Short mmCIF file of C-alpha atoms and ligand atoms in Angstrom, two decimals:
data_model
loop_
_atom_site.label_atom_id
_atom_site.label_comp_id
_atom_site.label_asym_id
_atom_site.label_seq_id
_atom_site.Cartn_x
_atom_site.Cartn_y
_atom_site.Cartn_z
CA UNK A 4 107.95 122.06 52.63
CA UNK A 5 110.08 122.27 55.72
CA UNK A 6 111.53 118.77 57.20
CA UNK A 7 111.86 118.08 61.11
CA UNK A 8 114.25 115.91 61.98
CA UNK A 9 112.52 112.96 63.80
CA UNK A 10 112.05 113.05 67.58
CA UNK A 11 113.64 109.00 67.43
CA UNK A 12 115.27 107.26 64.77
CA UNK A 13 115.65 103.80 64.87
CA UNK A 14 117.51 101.95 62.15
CA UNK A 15 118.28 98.24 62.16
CA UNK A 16 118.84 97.86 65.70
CA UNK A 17 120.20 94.20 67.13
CA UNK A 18 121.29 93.80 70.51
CA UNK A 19 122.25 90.00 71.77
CA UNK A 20 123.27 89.12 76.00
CA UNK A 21 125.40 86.48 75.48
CA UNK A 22 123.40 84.19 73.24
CA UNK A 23 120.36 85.69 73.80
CA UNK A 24 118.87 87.92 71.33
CA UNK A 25 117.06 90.77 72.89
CA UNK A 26 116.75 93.43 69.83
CA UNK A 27 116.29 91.31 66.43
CA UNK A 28 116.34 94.15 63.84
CA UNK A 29 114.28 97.38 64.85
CA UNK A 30 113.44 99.97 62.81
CA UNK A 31 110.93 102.87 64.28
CA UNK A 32 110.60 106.42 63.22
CA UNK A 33 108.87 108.43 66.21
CA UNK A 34 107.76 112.39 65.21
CA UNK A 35 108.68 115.64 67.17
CA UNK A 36 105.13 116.07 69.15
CA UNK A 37 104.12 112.32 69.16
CA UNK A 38 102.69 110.23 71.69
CA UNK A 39 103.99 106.98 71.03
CA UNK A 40 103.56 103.49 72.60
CA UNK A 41 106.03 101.13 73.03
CA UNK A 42 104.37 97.95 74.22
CA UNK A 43 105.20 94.51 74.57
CA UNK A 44 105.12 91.55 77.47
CA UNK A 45 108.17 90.62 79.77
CA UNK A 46 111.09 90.42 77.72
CA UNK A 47 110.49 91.90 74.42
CA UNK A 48 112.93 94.28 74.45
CA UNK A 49 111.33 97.02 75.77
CA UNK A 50 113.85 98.61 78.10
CA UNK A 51 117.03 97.36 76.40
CA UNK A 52 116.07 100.08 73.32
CA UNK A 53 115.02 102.39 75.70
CA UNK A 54 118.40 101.80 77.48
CA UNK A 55 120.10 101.79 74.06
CA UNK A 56 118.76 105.23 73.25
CA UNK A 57 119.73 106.36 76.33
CA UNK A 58 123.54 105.16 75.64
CA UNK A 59 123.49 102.46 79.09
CA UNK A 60 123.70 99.77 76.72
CA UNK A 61 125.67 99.40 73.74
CA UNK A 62 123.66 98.27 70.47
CA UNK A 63 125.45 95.28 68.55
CA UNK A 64 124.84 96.75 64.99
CA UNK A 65 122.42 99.38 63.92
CA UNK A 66 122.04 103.44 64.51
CA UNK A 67 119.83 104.95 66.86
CA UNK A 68 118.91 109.02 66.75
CA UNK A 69 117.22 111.50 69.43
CA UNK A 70 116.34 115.27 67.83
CA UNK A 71 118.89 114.07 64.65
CA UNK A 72 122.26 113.21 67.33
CA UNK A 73 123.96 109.95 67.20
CA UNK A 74 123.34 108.10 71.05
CA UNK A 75 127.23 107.03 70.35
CA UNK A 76 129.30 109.62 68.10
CA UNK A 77 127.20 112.43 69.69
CA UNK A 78 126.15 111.14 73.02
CA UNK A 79 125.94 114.30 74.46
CA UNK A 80 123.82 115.91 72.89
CA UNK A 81 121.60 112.95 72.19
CA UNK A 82 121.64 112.29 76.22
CA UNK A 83 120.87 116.26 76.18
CA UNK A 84 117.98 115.61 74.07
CA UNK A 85 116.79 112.94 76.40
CA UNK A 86 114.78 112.64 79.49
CA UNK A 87 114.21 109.17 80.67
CA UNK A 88 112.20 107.86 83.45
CA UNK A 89 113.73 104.53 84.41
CA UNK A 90 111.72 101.53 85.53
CA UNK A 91 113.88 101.05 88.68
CA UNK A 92 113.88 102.78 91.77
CA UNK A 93 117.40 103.04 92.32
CA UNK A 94 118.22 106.53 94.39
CA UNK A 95 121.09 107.51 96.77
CA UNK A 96 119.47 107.24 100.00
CA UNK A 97 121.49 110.23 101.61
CA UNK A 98 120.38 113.24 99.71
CA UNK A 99 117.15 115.18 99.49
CA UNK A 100 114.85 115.69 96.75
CA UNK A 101 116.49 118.82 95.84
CA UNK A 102 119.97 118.17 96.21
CA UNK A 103 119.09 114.77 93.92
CA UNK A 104 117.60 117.32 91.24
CA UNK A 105 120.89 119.54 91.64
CA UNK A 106 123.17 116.89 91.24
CA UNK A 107 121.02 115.90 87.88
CA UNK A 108 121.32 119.36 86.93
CA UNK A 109 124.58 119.42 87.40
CA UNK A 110 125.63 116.50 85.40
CA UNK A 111 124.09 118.41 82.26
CA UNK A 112 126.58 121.45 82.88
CA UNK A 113 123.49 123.65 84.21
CA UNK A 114 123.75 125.93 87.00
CA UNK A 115 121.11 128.23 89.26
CA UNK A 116 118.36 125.80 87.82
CA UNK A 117 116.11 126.03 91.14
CA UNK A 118 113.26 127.89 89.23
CA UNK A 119 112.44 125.10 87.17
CA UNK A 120 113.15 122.64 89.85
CA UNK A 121 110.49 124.21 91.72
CA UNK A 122 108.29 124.41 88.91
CA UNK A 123 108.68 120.45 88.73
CA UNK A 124 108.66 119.81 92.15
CA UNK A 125 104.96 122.16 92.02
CA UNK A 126 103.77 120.09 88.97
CA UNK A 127 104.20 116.73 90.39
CA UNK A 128 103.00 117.80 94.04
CA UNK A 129 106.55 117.27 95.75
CA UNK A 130 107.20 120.61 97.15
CA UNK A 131 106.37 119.99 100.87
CA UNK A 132 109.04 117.01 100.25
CA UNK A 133 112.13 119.22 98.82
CA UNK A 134 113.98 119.41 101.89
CA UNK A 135 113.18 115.16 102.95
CA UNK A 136 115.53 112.71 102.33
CA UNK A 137 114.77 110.26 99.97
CA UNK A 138 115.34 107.29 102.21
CA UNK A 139 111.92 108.88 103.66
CA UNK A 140 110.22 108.58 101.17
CA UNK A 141 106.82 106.13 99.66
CA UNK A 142 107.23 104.23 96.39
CA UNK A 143 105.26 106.60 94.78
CA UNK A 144 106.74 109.62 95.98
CA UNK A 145 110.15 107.91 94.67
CA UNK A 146 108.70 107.29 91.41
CA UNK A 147 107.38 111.12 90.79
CA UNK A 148 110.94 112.08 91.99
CA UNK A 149 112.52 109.75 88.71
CA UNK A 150 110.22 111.89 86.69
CA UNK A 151 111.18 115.26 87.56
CA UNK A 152 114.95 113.79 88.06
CA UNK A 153 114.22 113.00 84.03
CA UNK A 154 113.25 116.50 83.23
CA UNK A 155 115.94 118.73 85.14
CA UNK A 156 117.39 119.66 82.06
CA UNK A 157 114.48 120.25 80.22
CA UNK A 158 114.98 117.84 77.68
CA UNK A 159 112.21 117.74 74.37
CA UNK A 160 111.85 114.00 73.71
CA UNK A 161 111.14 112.29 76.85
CA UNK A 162 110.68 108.41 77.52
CA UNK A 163 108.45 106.55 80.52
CA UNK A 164 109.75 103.13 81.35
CA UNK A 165 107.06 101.80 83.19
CA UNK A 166 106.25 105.19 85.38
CA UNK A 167 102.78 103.95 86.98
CA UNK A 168 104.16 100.23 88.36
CA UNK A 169 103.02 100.42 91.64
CA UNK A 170 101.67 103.82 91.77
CA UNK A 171 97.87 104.21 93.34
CA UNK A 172 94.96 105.43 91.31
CA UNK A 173 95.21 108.82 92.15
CA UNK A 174 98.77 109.37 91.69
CA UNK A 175 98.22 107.63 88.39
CA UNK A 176 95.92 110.38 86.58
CA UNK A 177 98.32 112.65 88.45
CA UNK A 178 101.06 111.72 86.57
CA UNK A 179 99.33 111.40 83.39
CA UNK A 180 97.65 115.04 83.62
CA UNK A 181 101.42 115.95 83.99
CA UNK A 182 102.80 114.17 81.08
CA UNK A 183 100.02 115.33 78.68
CA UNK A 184 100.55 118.75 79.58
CA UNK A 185 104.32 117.80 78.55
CA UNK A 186 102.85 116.39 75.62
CA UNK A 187 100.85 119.47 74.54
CA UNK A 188 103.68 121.71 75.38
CA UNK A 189 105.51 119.98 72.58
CA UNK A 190 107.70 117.45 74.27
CA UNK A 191 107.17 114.06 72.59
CA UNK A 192 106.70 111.30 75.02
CA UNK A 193 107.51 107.84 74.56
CA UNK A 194 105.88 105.43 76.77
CA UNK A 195 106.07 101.78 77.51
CA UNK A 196 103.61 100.39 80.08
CA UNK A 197 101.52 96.82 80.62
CA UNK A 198 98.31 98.99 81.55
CA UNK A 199 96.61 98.77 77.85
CA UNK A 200 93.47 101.14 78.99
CA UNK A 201 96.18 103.77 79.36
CA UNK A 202 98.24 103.38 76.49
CA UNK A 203 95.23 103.13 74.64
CA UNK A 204 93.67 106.59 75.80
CA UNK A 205 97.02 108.38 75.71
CA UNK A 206 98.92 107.17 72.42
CA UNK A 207 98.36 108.50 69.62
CA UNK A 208 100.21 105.68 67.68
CA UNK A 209 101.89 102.74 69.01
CA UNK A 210 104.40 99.41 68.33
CA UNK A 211 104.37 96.22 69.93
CA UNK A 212 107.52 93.88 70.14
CA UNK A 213 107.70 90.60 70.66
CA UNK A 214 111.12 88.97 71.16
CA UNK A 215 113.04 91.82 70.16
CA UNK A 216 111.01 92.53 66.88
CA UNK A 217 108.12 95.15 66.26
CA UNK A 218 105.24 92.96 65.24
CA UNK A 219 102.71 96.24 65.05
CA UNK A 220 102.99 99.82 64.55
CA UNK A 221 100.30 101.78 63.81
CA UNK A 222 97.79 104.85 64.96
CA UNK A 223 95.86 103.16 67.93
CA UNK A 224 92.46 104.07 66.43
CA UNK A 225 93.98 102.01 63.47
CA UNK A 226 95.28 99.26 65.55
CA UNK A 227 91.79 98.93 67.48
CA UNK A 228 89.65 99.23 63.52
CA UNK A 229 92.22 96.41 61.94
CA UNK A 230 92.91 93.72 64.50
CA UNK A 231 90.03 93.67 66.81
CA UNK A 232 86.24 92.75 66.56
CA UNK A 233 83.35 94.28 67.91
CA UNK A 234 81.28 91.89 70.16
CA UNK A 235 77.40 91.77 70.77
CA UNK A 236 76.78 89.77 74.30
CA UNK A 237 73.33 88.77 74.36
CA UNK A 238 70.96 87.03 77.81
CA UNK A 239 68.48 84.60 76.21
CA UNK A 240 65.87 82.36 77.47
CA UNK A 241 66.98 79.57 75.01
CA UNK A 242 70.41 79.79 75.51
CA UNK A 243 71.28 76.66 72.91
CA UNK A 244 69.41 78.76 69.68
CA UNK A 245 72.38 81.08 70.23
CA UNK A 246 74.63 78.75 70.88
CA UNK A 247 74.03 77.24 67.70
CA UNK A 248 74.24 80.46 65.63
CA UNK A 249 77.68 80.75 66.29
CA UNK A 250 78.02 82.48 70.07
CA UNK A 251 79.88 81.47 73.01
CA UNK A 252 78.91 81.42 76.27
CA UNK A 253 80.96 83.97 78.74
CA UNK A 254 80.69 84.79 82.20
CA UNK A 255 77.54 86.04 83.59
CA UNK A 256 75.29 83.92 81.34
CA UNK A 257 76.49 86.09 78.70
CA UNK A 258 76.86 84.32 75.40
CA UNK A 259 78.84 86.28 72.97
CA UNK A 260 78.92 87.08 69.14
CA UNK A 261 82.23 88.48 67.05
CA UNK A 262 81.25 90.48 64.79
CA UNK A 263 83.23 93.00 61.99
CA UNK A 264 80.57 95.04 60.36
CA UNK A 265 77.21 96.51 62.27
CA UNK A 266 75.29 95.39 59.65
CA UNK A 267 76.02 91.82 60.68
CA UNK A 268 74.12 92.25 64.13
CA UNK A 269 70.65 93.08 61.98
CA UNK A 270 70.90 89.71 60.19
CA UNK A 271 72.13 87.96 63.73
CA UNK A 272 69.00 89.35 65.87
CA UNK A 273 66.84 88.26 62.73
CA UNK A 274 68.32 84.59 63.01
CA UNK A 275 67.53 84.54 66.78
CA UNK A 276 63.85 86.09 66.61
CA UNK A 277 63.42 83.39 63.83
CA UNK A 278 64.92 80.54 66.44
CA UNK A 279 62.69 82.26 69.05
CA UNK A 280 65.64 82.34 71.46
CA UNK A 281 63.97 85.25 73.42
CA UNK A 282 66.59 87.84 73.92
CA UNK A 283 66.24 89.57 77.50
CA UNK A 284 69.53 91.86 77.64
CA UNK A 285 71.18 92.92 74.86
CA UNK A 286 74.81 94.42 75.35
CA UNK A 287 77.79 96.29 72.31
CA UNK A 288 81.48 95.86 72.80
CA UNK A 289 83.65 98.34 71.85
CA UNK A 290 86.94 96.54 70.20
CA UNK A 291 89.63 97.72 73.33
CA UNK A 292 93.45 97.07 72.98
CA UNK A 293 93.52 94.47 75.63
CA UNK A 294 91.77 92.07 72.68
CA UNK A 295 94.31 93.72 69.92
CA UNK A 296 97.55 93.09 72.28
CA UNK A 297 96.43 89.75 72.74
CA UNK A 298 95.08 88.96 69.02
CA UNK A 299 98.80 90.49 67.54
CA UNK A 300 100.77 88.58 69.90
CA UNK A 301 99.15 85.53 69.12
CA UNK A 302 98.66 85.88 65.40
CA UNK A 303 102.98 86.69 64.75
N1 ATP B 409 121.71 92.84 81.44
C1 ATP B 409 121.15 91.77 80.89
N2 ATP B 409 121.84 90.61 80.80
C2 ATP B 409 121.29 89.52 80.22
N3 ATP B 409 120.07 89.47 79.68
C3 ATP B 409 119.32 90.59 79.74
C4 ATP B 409 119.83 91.80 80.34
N4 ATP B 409 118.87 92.74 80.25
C5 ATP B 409 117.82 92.17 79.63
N5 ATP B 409 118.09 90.88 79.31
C6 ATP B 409 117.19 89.96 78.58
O1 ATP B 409 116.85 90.57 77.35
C7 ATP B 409 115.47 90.33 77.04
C8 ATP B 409 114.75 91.67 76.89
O2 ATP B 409 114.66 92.26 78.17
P1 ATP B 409 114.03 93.71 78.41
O3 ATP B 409 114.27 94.06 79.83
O4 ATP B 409 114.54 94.65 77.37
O5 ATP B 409 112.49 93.41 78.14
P2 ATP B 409 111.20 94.32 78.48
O6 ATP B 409 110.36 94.29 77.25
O7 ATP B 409 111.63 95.64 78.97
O8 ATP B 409 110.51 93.47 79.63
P3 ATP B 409 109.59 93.95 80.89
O9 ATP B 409 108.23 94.24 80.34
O10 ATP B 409 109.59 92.75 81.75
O11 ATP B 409 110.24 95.15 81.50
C9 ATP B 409 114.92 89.45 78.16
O12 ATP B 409 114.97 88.12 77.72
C10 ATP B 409 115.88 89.71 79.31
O13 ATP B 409 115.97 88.57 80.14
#
């Protein structure tokens, strides 16, 4: 059996700001090939172990890995190993798109790299904008510019700090198209990002942190089986019969039932045939990682 060293290695990671402690101990093991969600609310941690990875900040205690290098006794070829998308927009305003994506080149020691810059540039629709300043350009436009800025150098293991904040719709499955492509190509993408629907339909696995600590980590199809229930809504004429069985009443004039296993629903329309409650609509919820995020972050 052959071993691949993992795409990330986290091992006992702490980081503290003064008094305040931002990383509290994380350990995550991320494969070559994944694609992994980091998610968490405002001020979990997210970015600091993203920055940490990326050697910006300095990790109190603890070891962190990309492709097998140490991010401080072999920062360069850990930072090699690395692309990262930042969450801020933060560009010098006087250059163009492709002198930007030289200059990032350049800082990685590689030369003549316009081929793949163009490729890039192709892939995330920014070719008509190669020769515009970046002062000139939309939000969006920025943003797509901090991805391909993140992948001048080709790098396998490749992190997303927030890349669709503020991005329209369209842009949006863009970007993702791109990134999955990535993805199947073999780079291992790392994610962290507050829209659930699309962590949920692009991660294969995924942690959550809260203050600094992972509270979950675990496939997403195992995430959404464990933590969340099903729900059956129901519309009936006698809306206290199902109130009294156990449902609560939601918006629409919905009134709602948990429920774990489908054989419970059988036994629940039963009860409200016997209570004659008159049942008029009669709608399944899926179990969606909106209801896990909120469910683990309440239950640790
Ligand atoms: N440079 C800094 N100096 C002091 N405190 C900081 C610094 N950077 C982050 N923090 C604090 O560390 C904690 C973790 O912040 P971090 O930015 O890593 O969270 P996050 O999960 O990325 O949040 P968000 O979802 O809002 O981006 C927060 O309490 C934040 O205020």
């Amino acid at each position: 059996m052959t071993t691949t060293v993992p795409a990330i290695r986290i091992s006992s990671v702490t980081k503290h700001y003064g008094r305040l402690q931002a990383l509290g101990g994380v350990d995550l093991e991320i494969r070559q090939g994944e694609f992994f969600g980091l998610l968490g609310p405002n001020g979990a941690g997210k970015t600091t172990l993203i920055s940490a990875l990326a050697g910006l900040v300095r990790a109190d205690t603890g070891k962190l890995e990309v492709m097998g290098h140490d991010v401080v006794s072999d920062y360069r070829k850990a930072r090699r190993n690395l692309g990262v998308v930042p969450q801020e927009l933060v560009f010098d305003p006087f250059f163009t798109v492709r002198e930007l994506l030289r200059i990032q080149s350049g800082y990685f020691g590689i030369r003549n790299n316009d081929d793949w810059i163009d490729e890039i540039l192709a892939s995330l629709d920014l070719t008509a904008k190669a020769a515009s300043n970046m002062r000139t350009l939309s939000g969006g436009m920025k943003r797509r510019v901090l991805v391909a800025q993140a992948l001048v150098h080709r790098p396998p293991v490749i992190v997303l700090d927030e890349p669709t904040a503020g991005v329209d719709v369209e842009l949006r499955q863009g970007l993702w198209q791109f990134v999955r492509k990535l993805n199947r190509d073999g780079h291992t993408i790392v994610l962290t990002t507050h829209y659930l629907e699309e962590a949920e339909t692009l991660c294969g696995r995924i942690a959550m942190l809260k203050a600094g600590k992972v509270v979950a980590l675990d496939t997403t199809q195992n995430l959404l089986n464990r933590f969340a229930t099903h729900t059956m809504r129901v519309k009936v004429a006698h809306p206290e019969v199902a109130l009294v069985l156990g449902g609560h009443a939601v918006e629409g004039g919905w009134i709602e039932f948990p429920f774990d296993a489908f054989a419970d629903i059988e036994q629940l329309l039963a009860r409200l045939r016997e209570g004659n409650a008159g049942v008029t609509e009669m709608h399944l919820g899926e179990p969606d990682l909106e209801r896990v995020f909120i469910e683990v972050m309440h239950r640790v």
